[in-house]
PDB file of C-alpha atoms and ligand atoms in Angstrom:
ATOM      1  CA  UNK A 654       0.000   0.000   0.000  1.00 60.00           C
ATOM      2  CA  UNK A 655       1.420   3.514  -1.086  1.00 67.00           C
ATOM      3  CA  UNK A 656       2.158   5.792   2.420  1.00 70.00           C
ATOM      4  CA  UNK A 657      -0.329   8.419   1.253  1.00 90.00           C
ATOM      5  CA  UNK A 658      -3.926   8.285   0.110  1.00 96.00           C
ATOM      6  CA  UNK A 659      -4.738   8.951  -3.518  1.00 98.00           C
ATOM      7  CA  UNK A 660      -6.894  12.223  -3.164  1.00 98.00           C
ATOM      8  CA  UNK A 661      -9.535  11.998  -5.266  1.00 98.00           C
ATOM      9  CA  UNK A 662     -12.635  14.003  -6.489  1.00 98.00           C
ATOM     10  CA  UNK A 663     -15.266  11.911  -7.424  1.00 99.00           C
ATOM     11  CA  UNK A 664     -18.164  13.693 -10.110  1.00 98.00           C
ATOM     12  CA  UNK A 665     -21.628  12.544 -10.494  1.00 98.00           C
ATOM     13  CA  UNK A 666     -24.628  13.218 -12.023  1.00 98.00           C
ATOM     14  CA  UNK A 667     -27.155  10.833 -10.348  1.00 98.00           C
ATOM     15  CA  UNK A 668     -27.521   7.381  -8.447  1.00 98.00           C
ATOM     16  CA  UNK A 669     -24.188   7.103  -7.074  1.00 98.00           C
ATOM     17  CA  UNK A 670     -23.771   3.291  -6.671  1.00 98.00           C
ATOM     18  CA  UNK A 671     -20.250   3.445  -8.119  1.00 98.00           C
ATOM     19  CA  UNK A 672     -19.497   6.568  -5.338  1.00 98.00           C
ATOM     20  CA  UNK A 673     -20.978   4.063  -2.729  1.00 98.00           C
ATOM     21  CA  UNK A 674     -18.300   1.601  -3.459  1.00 98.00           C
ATOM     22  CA  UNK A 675     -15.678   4.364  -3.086  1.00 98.00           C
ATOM     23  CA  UNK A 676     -17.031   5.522  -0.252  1.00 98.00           C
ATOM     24  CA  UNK A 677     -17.064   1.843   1.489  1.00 98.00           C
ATOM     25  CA  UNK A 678     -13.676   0.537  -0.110  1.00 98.00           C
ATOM     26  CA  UNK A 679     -11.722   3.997   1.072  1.00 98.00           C
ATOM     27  CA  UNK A 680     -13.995   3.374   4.960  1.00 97.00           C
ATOM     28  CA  UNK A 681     -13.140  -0.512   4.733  1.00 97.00           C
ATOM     29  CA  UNK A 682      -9.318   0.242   4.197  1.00 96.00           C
ATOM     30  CA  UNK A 683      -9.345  -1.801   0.920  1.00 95.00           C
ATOM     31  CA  UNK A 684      -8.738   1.288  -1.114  1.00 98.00           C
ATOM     32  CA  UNK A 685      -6.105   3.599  -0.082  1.00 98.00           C
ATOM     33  CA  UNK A 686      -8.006   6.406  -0.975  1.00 98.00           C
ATOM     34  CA  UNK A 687      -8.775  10.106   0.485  1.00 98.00           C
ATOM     35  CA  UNK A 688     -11.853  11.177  -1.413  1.00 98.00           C
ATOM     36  CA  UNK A 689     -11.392  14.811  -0.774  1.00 98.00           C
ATOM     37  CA  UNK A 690     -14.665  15.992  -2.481  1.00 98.00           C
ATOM     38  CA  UNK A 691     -17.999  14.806  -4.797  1.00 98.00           C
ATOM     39  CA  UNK A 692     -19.370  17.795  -7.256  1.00 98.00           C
ATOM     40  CA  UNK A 693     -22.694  16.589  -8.781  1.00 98.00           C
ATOM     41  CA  UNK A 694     -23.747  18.498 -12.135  1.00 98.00           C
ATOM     42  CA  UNK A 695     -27.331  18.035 -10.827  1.00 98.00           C
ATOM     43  CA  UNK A 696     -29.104  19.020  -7.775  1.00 98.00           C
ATOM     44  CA  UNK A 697     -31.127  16.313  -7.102  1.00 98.00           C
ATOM     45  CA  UNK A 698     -28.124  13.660  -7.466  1.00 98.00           C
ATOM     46  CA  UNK A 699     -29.035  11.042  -5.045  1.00 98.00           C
ATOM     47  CA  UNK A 700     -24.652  10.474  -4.640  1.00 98.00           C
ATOM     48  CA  UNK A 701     -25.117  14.197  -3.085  1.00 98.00           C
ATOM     49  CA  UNK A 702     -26.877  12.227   0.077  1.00 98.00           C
ATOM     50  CA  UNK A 703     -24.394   9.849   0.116  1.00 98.00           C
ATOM     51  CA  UNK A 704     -21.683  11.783   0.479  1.00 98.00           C
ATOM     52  CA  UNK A 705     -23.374  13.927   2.984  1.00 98.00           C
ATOM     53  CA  UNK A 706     -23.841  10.289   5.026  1.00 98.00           C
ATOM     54  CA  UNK A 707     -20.098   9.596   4.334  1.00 98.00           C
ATOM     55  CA  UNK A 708     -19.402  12.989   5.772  1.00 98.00           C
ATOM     56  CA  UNK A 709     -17.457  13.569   2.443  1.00 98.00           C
ATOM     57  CA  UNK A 710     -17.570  17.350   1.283  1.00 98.00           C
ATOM     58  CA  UNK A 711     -19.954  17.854  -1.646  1.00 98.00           C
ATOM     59  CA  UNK A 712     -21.266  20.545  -3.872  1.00 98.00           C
ATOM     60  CA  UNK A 713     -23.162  21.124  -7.379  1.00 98.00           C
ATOM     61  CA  UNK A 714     -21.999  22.756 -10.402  1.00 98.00           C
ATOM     62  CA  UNK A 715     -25.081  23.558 -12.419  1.00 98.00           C
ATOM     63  CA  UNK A 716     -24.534  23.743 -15.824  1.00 98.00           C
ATOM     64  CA  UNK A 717     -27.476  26.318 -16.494  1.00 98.00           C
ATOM     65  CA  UNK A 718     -25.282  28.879 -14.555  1.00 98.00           C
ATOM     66  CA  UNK A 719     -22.984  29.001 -17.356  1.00 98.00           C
ATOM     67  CA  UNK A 720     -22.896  30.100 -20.592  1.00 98.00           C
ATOM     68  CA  UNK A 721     -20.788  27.660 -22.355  1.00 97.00           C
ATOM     69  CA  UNK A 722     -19.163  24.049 -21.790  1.00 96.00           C
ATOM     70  CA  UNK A 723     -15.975  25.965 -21.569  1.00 97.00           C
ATOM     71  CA  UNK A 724     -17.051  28.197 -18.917  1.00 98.00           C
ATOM     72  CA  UNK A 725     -18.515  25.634 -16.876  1.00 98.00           C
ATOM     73  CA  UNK A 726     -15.594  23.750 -17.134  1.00 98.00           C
ATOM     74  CA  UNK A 727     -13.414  26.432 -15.918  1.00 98.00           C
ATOM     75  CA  UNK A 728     -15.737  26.650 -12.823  1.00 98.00           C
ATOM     76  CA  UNK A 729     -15.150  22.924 -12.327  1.00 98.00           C
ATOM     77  CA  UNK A 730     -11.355  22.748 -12.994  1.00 98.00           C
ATOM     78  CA  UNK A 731     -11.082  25.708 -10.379  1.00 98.00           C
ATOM     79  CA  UNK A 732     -13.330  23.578  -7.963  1.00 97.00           C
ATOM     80  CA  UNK A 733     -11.163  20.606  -8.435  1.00 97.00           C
ATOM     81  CA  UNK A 734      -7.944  22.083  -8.124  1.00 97.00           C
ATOM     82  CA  UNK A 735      -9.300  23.385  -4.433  1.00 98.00           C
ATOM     83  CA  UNK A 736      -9.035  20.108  -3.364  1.00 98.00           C
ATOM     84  CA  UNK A 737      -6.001  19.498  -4.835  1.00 97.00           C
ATOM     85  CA  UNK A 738      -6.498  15.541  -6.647  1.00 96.00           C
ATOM     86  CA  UNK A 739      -4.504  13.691  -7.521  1.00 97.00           C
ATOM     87  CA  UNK A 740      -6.894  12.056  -9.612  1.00 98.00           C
ATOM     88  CA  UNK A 741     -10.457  12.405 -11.066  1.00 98.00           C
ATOM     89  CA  UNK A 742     -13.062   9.619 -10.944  1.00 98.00           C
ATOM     90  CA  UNK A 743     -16.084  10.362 -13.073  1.00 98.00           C
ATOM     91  CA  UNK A 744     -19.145   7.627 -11.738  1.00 98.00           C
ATOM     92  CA  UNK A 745     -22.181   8.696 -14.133  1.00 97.00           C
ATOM     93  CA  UNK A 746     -21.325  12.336 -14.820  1.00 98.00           C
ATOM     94  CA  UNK A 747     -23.248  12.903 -17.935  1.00 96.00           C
ATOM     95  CA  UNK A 748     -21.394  15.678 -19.201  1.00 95.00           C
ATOM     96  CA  UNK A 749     -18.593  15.668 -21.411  1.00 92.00           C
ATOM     97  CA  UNK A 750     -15.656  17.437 -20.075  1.00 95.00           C
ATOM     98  CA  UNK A 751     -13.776  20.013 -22.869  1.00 95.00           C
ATOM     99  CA  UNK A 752      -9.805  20.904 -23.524  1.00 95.00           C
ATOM    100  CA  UNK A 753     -10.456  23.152 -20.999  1.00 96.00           C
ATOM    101  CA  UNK A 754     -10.685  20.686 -17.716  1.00 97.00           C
ATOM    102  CA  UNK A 755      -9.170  17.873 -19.462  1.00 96.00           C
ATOM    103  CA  UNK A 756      -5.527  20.228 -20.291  1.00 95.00           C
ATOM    104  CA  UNK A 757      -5.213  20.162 -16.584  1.00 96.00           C
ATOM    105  CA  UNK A 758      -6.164  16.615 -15.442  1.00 96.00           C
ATOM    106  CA  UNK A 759      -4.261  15.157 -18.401  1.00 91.00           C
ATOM    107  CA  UNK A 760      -4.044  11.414 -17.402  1.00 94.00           C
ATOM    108  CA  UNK A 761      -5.422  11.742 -14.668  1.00 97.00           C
ATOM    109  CA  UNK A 762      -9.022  11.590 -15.160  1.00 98.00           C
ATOM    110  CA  UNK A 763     -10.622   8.180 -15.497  1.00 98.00           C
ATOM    111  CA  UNK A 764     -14.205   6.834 -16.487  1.00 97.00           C
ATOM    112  CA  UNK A 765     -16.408   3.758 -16.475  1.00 98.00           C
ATOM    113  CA  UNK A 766     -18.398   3.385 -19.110  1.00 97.00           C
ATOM    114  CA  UNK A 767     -21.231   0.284 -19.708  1.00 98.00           C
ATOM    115  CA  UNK A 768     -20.139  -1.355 -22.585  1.00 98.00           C
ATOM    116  CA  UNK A 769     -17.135  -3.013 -24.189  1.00 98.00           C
ATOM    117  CA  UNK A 770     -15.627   0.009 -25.954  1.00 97.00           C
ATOM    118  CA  UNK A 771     -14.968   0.732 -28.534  1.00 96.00           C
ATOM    119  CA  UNK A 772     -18.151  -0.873 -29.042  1.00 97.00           C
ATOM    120  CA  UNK A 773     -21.698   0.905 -27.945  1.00 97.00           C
ATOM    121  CA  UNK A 774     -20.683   4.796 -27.047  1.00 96.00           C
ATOM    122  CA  UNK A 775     -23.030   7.082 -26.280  1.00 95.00           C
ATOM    123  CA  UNK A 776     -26.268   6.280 -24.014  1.00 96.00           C
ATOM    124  CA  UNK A 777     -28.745   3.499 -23.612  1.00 97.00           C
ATOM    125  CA  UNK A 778     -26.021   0.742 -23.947  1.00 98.00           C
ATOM    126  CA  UNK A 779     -28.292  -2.063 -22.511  1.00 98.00           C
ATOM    127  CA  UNK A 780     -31.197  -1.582 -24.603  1.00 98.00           C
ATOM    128  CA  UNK A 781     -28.978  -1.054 -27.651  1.00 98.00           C
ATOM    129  CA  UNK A 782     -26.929  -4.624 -26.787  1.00 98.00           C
ATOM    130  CA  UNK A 783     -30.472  -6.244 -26.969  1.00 98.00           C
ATOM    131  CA  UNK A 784     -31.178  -4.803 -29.962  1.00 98.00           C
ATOM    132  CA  UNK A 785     -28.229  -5.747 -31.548  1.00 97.00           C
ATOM    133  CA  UNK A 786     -28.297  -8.673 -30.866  1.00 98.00           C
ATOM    134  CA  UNK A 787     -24.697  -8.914 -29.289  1.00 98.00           C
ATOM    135  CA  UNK A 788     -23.901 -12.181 -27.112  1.00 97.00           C
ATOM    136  CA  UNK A 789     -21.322 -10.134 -24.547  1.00 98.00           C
ATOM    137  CA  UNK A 790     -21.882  -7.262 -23.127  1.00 98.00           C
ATOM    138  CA  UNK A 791     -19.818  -5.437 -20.624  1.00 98.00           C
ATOM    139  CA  UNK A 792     -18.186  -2.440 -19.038  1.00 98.00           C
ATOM    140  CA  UNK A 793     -14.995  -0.422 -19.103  1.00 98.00           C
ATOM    141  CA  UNK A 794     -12.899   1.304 -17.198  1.00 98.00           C
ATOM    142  CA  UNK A 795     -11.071   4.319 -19.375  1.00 97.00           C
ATOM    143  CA  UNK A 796      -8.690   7.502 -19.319  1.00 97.00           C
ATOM    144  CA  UNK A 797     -10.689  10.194 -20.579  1.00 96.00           C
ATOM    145  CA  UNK A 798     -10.081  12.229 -23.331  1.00 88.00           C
ATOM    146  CA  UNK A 799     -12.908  14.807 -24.658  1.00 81.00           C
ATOM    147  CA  UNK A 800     -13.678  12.566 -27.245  1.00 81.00           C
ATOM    148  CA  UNK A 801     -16.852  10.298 -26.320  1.00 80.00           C
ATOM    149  CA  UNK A 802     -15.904   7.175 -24.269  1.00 82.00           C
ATOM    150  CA  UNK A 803     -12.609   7.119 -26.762  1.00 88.00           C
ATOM    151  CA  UNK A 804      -9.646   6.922 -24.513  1.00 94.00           C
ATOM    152  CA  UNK A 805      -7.271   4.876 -23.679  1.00 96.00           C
ATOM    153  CA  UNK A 806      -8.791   1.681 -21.922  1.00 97.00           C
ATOM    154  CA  UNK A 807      -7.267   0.344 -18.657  1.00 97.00           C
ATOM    155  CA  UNK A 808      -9.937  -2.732 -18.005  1.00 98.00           C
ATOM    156  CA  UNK A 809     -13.180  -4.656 -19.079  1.00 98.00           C
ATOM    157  CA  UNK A 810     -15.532  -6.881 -17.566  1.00 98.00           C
ATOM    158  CA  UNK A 811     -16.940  -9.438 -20.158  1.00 98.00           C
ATOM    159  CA  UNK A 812     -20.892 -10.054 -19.647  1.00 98.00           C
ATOM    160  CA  UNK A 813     -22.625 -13.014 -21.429  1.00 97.00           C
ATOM    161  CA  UNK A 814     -26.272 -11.815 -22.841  1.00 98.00           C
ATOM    162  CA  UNK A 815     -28.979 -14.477 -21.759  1.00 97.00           C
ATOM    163  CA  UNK A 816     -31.761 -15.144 -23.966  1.00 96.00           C
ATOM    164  CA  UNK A 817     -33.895 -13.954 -21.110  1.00 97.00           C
ATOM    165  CA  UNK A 818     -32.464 -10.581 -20.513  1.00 97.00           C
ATOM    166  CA  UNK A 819     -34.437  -7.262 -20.440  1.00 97.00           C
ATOM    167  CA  UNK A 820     -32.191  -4.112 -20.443  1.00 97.00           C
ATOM    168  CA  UNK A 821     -32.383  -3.341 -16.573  1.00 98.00           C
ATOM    169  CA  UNK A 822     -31.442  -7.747 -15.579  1.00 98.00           C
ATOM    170  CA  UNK A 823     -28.602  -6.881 -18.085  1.00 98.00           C
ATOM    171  CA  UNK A 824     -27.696  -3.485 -16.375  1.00 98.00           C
ATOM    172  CA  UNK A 825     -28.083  -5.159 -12.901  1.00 98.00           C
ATOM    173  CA  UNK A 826     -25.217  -7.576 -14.165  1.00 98.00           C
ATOM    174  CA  UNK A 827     -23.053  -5.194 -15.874  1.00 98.00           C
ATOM    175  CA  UNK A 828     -23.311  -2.672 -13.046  1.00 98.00           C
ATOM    176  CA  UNK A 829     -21.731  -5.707 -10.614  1.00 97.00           C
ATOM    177  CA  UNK A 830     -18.832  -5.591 -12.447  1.00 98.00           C
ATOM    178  CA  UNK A 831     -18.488  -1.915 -12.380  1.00 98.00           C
ATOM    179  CA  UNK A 832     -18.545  -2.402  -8.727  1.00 98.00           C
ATOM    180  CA  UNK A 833     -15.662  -4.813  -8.672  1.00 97.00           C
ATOM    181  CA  UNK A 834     -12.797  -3.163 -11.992  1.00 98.00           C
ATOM    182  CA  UNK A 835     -13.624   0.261 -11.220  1.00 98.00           C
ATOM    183  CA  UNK A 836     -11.947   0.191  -7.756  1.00 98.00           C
ATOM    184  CA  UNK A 837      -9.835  -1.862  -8.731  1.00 97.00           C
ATOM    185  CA  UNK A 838      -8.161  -0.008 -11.737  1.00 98.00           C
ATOM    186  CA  UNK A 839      -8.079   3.079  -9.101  1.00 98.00           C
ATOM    187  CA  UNK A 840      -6.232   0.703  -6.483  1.00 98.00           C
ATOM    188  CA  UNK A 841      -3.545   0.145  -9.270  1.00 97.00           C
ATOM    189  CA  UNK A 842      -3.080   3.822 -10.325  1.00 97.00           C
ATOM    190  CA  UNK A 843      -2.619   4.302  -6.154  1.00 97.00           C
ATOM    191  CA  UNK A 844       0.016   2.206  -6.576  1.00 96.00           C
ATOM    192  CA  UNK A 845       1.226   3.211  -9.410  1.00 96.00           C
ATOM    193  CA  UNK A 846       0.932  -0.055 -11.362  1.00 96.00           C
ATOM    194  CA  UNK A 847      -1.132   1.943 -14.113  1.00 96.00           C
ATOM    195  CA  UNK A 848      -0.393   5.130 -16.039  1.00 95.00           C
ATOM    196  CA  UNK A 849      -1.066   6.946 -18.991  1.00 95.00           C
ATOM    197  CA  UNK A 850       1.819   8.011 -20.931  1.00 93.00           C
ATOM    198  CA  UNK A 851       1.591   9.654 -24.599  1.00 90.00           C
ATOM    199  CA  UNK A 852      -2.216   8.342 -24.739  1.00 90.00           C
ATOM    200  CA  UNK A 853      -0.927   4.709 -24.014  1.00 94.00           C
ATOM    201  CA  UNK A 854      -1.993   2.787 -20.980  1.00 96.00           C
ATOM    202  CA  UNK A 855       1.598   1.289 -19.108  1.00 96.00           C
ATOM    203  CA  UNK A 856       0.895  -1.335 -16.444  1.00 94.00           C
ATOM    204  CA  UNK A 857       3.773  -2.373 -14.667  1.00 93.00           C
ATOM    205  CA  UNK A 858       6.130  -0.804 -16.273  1.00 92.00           C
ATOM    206  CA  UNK A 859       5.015  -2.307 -19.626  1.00 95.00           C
ATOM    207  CA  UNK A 860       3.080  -0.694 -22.333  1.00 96.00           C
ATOM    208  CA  UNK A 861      -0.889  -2.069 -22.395  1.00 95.00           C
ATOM    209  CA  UNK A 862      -1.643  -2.236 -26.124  1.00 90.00           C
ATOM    210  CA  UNK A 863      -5.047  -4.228 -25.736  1.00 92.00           C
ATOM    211  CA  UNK A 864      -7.161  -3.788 -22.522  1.00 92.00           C
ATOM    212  CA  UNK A 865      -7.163  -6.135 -19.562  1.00 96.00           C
ATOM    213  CA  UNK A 866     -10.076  -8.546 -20.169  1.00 97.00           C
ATOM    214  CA  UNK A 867     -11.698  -9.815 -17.366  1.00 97.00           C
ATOM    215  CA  UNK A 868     -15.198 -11.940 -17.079  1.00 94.00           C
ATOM    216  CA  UNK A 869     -16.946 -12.628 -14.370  1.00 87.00           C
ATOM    217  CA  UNK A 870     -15.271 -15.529 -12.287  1.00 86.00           C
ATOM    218  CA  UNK A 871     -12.146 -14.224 -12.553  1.00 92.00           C
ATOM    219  CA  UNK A 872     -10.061 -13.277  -9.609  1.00 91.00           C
ATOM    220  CA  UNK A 873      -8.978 -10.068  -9.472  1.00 92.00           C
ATOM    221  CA  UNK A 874      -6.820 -10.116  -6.929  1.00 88.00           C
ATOM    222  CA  UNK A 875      -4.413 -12.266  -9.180  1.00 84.00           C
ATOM    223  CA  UNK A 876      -3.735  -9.177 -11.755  1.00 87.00           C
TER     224      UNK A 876
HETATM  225  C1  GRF B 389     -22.931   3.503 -14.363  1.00 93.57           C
HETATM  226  O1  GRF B 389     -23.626   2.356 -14.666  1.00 93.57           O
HETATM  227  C2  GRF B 389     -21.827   3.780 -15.355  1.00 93.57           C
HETATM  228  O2  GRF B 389     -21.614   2.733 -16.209  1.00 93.57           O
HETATM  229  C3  GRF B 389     -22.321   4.936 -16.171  1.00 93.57           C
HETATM  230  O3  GRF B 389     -23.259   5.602 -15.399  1.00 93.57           O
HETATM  231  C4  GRF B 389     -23.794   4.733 -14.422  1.00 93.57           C
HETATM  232  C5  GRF B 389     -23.783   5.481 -13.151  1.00 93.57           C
HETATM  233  O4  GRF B 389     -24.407   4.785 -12.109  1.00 93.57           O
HETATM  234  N1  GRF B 389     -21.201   5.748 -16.545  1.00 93.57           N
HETATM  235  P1  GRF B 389     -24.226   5.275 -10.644  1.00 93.57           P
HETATM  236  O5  GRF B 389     -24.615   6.750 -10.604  1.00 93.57           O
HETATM  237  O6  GRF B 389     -22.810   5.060 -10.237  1.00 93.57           O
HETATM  238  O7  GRF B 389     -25.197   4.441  -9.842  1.00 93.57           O
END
């Protein structure tokens, strides 16, 4: 375990189950985390009352109080850099974040997004895996860069589709392995087992051309 916490600023826009598991691996011990701050971009953010529960500072950015994605994302780099992170954790922030933010986080902001990327940007991944048809399904944990759900991958969770599935008993699976690579792709960037260099993912020292692929029996604590 690294001597100091990874300070990190966690951004939301909603539900917060992903912030939950922060907020229980960094109480638990398992994650040697300091999560110094959540900003939601909404108001009625149910993460905002978690974070209040956790005792964990918290605050909303509106984005109707600014002109221009640009401007808003001034507001929120000068927020962030308050609490001085060391790294940024976006867990269902529906905005996308401009030059502007992302100039001074480079590499240091990370995302999970539900699907195998590059397959299924965008929204509505579970309904669109049904309708495609696909027999995996999954989730990702990513760098971001402003382009949609485009950067550099660190790890995915493989999902099998069941004939059976509606979109939310495929979300319900999906979002269980969000709960278990998210945290852990932040433990190894605590470390410093994972970094971005030059838009390339290096684990261990060695440069990550494909992602880590992980299904669901897998044991992470192996990797
Ligand atoms: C997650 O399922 C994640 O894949 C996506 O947004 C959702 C947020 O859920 N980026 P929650 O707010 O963490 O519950």
């Amino acid at each position: 375990m690294p001597a100091q916490p990874l300070r990190v600023v966690v951004l939301i826009s909603g539900h917060g189950s992903n912030l939950q598991i922060f907020i229980d691996s960094q109480s638990s011990g398992r994650l040697p985390i300091d999560i110094r701050a959540v900003i939601s971009s909404r108001a009625d953010a149910y993460g905002l009352v978690r974070a209040k529960q956790a005792g964990i500072e918290h605050e909303t950015l509106l984005p109707q109080d600014f002109t221009s994605r640009e401007c808003y994302d001034h507001a929120l780099r000068d927020r962030v850099n308050r609490y001085r992170a060391d790294l940024v954790i976006l867990a269902g922030f529906m905005r996308i974040l401009t030059p502007v933010f992302l100039a001074a986080y480079e590499g240091r902001v990370i995302n999970i997004h539900p699907s195998l990327l590059p397959a299924l940007r965008g929204l509505h991944t579970h309904e669109r895996a049904l309708r495609e048809g696909l027999r995996e399904h999954g989730c990702s944990v990513h760098y971001v860069t402003s382009a949609l759900d485009a950067g550099p991958v660190i790890i995915q969770a493989r999902v099998s589709v069941q004939p059976d599935d509606c979109g939310e008993s495929l979300q319900r699976r999906v979002q269980y392995q969000e709960y278990r690579i998210y945290p852990r792709a932040v433990l190894w960037i605590a470390e410093g087992r994972i970094e971005l260099r030059n838009h390339t993912v290096w684990r261990q020292g060695r440069r990550q051309d494909r992602p880590l692929v992980v299904t669901a029996d897998d044991d992470l604590e192996s990797l």
